[in-house]
């Protein structure tokens, strides 16, 4: 098989995957030898048909009526996580901003992961994946998880005031989920969220 034919097969494989899914040579060995696949991936990255997201990791750009763009960061991160069996969530700063605890918009794209810390690149964007303890990864994709991560970000000195604000704006069910997880939280945070437990 020629390099150009292999490159076309790699592109076809990439096009069949969800937006943001990453490609690696190991996952494409059914198409050819490791050396040939590496060569095809490098060639496609040089031509702009693939974006290099990290060492040996590539993603397919999204083509639209206004041209080509990088895949959405959140989709790249979630696809990366699901392919590797990791839990990945937004950072505490992002959660605090989403919940209105801060107007400061995070400048960096930071996510917390159960895997090792690493960086991905999407064009000019750098995505940081920071290893986090299990308690900071609780309730992925749920408001309760955002509460925990935002309280971890504001820290012990500001968490009581932050929790008071969150009690006014979030449904009781979300707050009860946070309270129910207190045995898995650090002592300082567990004592704060214990205030959410209904009194008998």
GROMACS .gro file of C-alpha atoms in nm:
model
  200
    1UNK     CA    1   0.000   0.000   0.000
    2UNK     CA    2   0.135   0.343  -0.091
    3UNK     CA    3   0.175   0.616   0.170
    4UNK     CA    4  -0.097   0.824   0.002
    5UNK     CA    5  -0.343   0.532   0.007
    6UNK     CA    6  -0.263   0.469   0.373
    7UNK     CA    7  -0.310   0.837   0.449
    8UNK     CA    8  -0.654   0.827   0.288
    9UNK     CA    9  -0.747   0.524   0.499
   10UNK     CA   10  -0.629   0.704   0.813
   11UNK     CA   11  -0.846   1.004   0.722
   12UNK     CA   12  -1.146   0.780   0.653
   13UNK     CA   13  -1.095   0.617   0.993
   14UNK     CA   14  -1.075   0.958   1.161
   15UNK     CA   15  -1.390   1.077   0.982
   16UNK     CA   16  -1.588   0.781   1.121
   17UNK     CA   17  -1.511   0.884   1.480
   18UNK     CA   18  -1.691   1.146   1.695
   19UNK     CA   19  -1.566   1.506   1.695
   20UNK     CA   20  -1.261   1.538   1.916
   21UNK     CA   21  -1.167   1.170   1.913
   22UNK     CA   22  -0.792   1.122   1.912
   23UNK     CA   23  -0.592   0.903   1.678
   24UNK     CA   24  -0.268   0.726   1.757
   25UNK     CA   25  -0.047   0.495   1.558
   26UNK     CA   26  -0.118   0.203   1.793
   27UNK     CA   27  -0.491   0.225   1.719
   28UNK     CA   28  -0.426   0.218   1.343
   29UNK     CA   29  -0.194  -0.082   1.313
   30UNK     CA   30  -0.468  -0.273   1.133
   31UNK     CA   31  -0.399  -0.041   0.839
   32UNK     CA   32  -0.024  -0.100   0.811
   33UNK     CA   33   0.309  -0.127   0.989
   34UNK     CA   34   0.396   0.107   1.275
   35UNK     CA   35   0.654   0.289   1.063
   36UNK     CA   36   0.411   0.335   0.773
   37UNK     CA   37   0.129   0.457   1.000
   38UNK     CA   38   0.365   0.699   1.178
   39UNK     CA   39   0.474   0.834   0.840
   40UNK     CA   40   0.114   0.877   0.722
   41UNK     CA   41   0.013   1.057   1.044
   42UNK     CA   42   0.312   1.293   1.023
   43UNK     CA   43   0.237   1.366   0.659
   44UNK     CA   44  -0.129   1.442   0.733
   45UNK     CA   45  -0.028   1.672   1.021
   46UNK     CA   46   0.217   1.863   0.798
   47UNK     CA   47  -0.053   1.913   0.535
   48UNK     CA   48  -0.304   2.035   0.797
   49UNK     CA   49  -0.545   1.748   0.740
   50UNK     CA   50  -0.484   1.635   1.099
   51UNK     CA   51  -0.391   1.840   1.405
   52UNK     CA   52  -0.117   1.715   1.635
   53UNK     CA   53  -0.262   1.729   1.989
   54UNK     CA   54   0.036   1.580   2.172
   55UNK     CA   55   0.317   1.334   2.127
   56UNK     CA   56   0.181   1.068   1.895
   57UNK     CA   57  -0.176   1.199   1.933
   58UNK     CA   58  -0.376   1.353   1.648
   59UNK     CA   59  -0.728   1.485   1.595
   60UNK     CA   60  -0.930   1.560   1.286
   61UNK     CA   61  -1.014   1.930   1.225
   62UNK     CA   62  -1.381   2.015   1.179
   63UNK     CA   63  -1.476   2.148   0.838
   64UNK     CA   64  -1.764   2.395   0.816
   65UNK     CA   65  -1.898   2.658   0.581
   66UNK     CA   66  -1.664   2.916   0.733
   67UNK     CA   67  -1.354   2.702   0.693
   68UNK     CA   68  -1.169   2.456   0.912
   69UNK     CA   69  -1.146   2.478   1.290
   70UNK     CA   70  -1.007   2.271   1.571
   71UNK     CA   71  -1.256   2.043   1.748
   72UNK     CA   72  -1.420   2.181   2.063
   73UNK     CA   73  -1.180   2.153   2.355
   74UNK     CA   74  -1.439   1.988   2.583
   75UNK     CA   75  -1.508   1.720   2.321
   76UNK     CA   76  -1.138   1.648   2.270
   77UNK     CA   77  -1.087   1.613   2.645
   78UNK     CA   78  -1.391   1.390   2.698
   79UNK     CA   79  -1.302   1.166   2.402
   80UNK     CA   80  -0.944   1.147   2.530
   81UNK     CA   81  -1.072   1.047   2.874
   82UNK     CA   82  -1.316   0.783   2.749
   83UNK     CA   83  -1.054   0.624   2.521
   84UNK     CA   84  -0.814   0.592   2.815
   85UNK     CA   85  -1.062   0.502   3.087
   86UNK     CA   86  -0.992   0.821   3.284
   87UNK     CA   87  -1.230   1.054   3.464
   88UNK     CA   88  -1.182   1.414   3.349
   89UNK     CA   89  -1.375   1.718   3.477
   90UNK     CA   90  -1.343   2.095   3.452
   91UNK     CA   91  -1.119   2.277   3.697
   92UNK     CA   92  -1.237   2.431   4.022
   93UNK     CA   93  -1.188   2.779   3.874
   94UNK     CA   94  -1.416   2.691   3.582
   95UNK     CA   95  -1.678   2.548   3.821
   96UNK     CA   96  -1.663   2.858   4.045
   97UNK     CA   97  -1.713   3.083   3.743
   98UNK     CA   98  -2.007   2.874   3.616
   99UNK     CA   99  -2.173   2.888   3.959
  100UNK     CA  100  -2.127   3.265   3.989
  101UNK     CA  101  -1.878   3.249   4.277
  102UNK     CA  102  -1.627   3.449   4.076
  103UNK     CA  103  -1.642   3.673   3.771
  104UNK     CA  104  -1.284   3.583   3.691
  105UNK     CA  105  -1.279   3.388   3.366
  106UNK     CA  106  -1.003   3.126   3.365
  107UNK     CA  107  -0.737   3.223   3.113
  108UNK     CA  108  -0.597   2.873   3.080
  109UNK     CA  109  -0.784   2.563   2.968
  110UNK     CA  110  -0.740   2.340   3.273
  111UNK     CA  111  -0.909   2.007   3.345
  112UNK     CA  112  -0.870   1.767   3.637
  113UNK     CA  113  -0.800   1.402   3.562
  114UNK     CA  114  -0.768   1.068   3.739
  115UNK     CA  115  -0.470   0.999   3.511
  116UNK     CA  116  -0.129   1.160   3.511
  117UNK     CA  117  -0.076   1.530   3.449
  118UNK     CA  118  -0.003   1.619   3.086
  119UNK     CA  119  -0.060   1.884   2.822
  120UNK     CA  120  -0.244   1.865   2.492
  121UNK     CA  121  -0.228   2.120   2.213
  122UNK     CA  122  -0.496   2.217   1.967
  123UNK     CA  123  -0.351   2.462   1.721
  124UNK     CA  124  -0.253   2.765   1.931
  125UNK     CA  125  -0.441   2.641   2.240
  126UNK     CA  126  -0.275   2.453   2.524
  127UNK     CA  127  -0.494   2.225   2.734
  128UNK     CA  128  -0.365   2.128   3.077
  129UNK     CA  129  -0.473   1.802   3.236
  130UNK     CA  130  -0.383   1.804   3.606
  131UNK     CA  131  -0.392   1.491   3.819
  132UNK     CA  132  -0.643   1.535   4.103
  133UNK     CA  133  -0.744   1.328   4.409
  134UNK     CA  134  -1.059   1.115   4.371
  135UNK     CA  135  -1.277   1.348   4.583
  136UNK     CA  136  -1.226   1.632   4.337
  137UNK     CA  137  -1.353   1.409   4.054
  138UNK     CA  138  -1.684   1.316   4.220
  139UNK     CA  139  -2.012   1.358   4.026
  140UNK     CA  140  -1.865   1.427   3.679
  141UNK     CA  141  -2.109   1.622   3.464
  142UNK     CA  142  -2.334   1.703   3.762
  143UNK     CA  143  -2.395   2.021   3.961
  144UNK     CA  144  -2.294   1.847   4.285
  145UNK     CA  145  -1.948   1.787   4.140
  146UNK     CA  146  -1.922   2.151   4.033
  147UNK     CA  147  -2.005   2.255   4.391
  148UNK     CA  148  -1.731   2.035   4.536
  149UNK     CA  149  -1.471   2.155   4.286
  150UNK     CA  150  -1.564   2.520   4.330
  151UNK     CA  151  -1.541   2.492   4.711
  152UNK     CA  152  -1.202   2.322   4.679
  153UNK     CA  153  -1.089   2.611   4.459
  154UNK     CA  154  -1.205   2.891   4.693
  155UNK     CA  155  -1.039   2.708   4.984
  156UNK     CA  156  -1.116   2.671   5.358
  157UNK     CA  157  -1.120   3.043   5.440
  158UNK     CA  158  -1.384   3.132   5.179
  159UNK     CA  159  -1.581   2.808   5.151
  160UNK     CA  160  -1.840   2.888   5.419
  161UNK     CA  161  -1.943   3.214   5.249
  162UNK     CA  162  -1.940   3.045   4.909
  163UNK     CA  163  -2.159   2.763   5.037
  164UNK     CA  164  -2.404   3.017   5.177
  165UNK     CA  165  -2.439   3.172   4.831
  166UNK     CA  166  -2.481   2.834   4.666
  167UNK     CA  167  -2.761   2.738   4.909
  168UNK     CA  168  -2.965   3.029   4.775
  169UNK     CA  169  -2.931   2.938   4.410
  170UNK     CA  170  -2.910   2.558   4.377
  171UNK     CA  171  -3.184   2.295   4.412
  172UNK     CA  172  -3.190   2.108   4.743
  173UNK     CA  173  -3.128   1.779   4.558
  174UNK     CA  174  -2.787   1.900   4.435
  175UNK     CA  175  -2.688   2.016   4.782
  176UNK     CA  176  -2.803   1.688   4.938
  177UNK     CA  177  -2.583   1.498   4.692
  178UNK     CA  178  -2.285   1.705   4.809
  179UNK     CA  179  -2.374   1.641   5.175
  180UNK     CA  180  -2.410   1.270   5.104
  181UNK     CA  181  -2.050   1.257   4.981
  182UNK     CA  182  -1.901   1.420   5.291
  183UNK     CA  183  -1.734   1.098   5.410
  184UNK     CA  184  -1.518   1.111   5.096
  185UNK     CA  185  -1.418   1.477   5.137
  186UNK     CA  186  -1.127   1.632   5.330
  187UNK     CA  187  -1.215   1.711   5.692
  188UNK     CA  188  -1.235   2.088   5.641
  189UNK     CA  189  -1.478   2.051   5.353
  190UNK     CA  190  -1.678   1.772   5.515
  191UNK     CA  191  -1.739   1.994   5.818
  192UNK     CA  192  -1.860   2.277   5.592
  193UNK     CA  193  -2.102   2.067   5.387
  194UNK     CA  194  -2.237   1.901   5.703
  195UNK     CA  195  -2.438   2.223   5.743
  196UNK     CA  196  -2.641   2.101   5.442
  197UNK     CA  197  -2.764   1.793   5.628
  198UNK     CA  198  -3.128   1.840   5.737
  199UNK     CA  199  -3.172   1.860   6.113
  200UNK     CA  200  -3.384   1.582   6.266
   0.00000   0.00000   0.00000
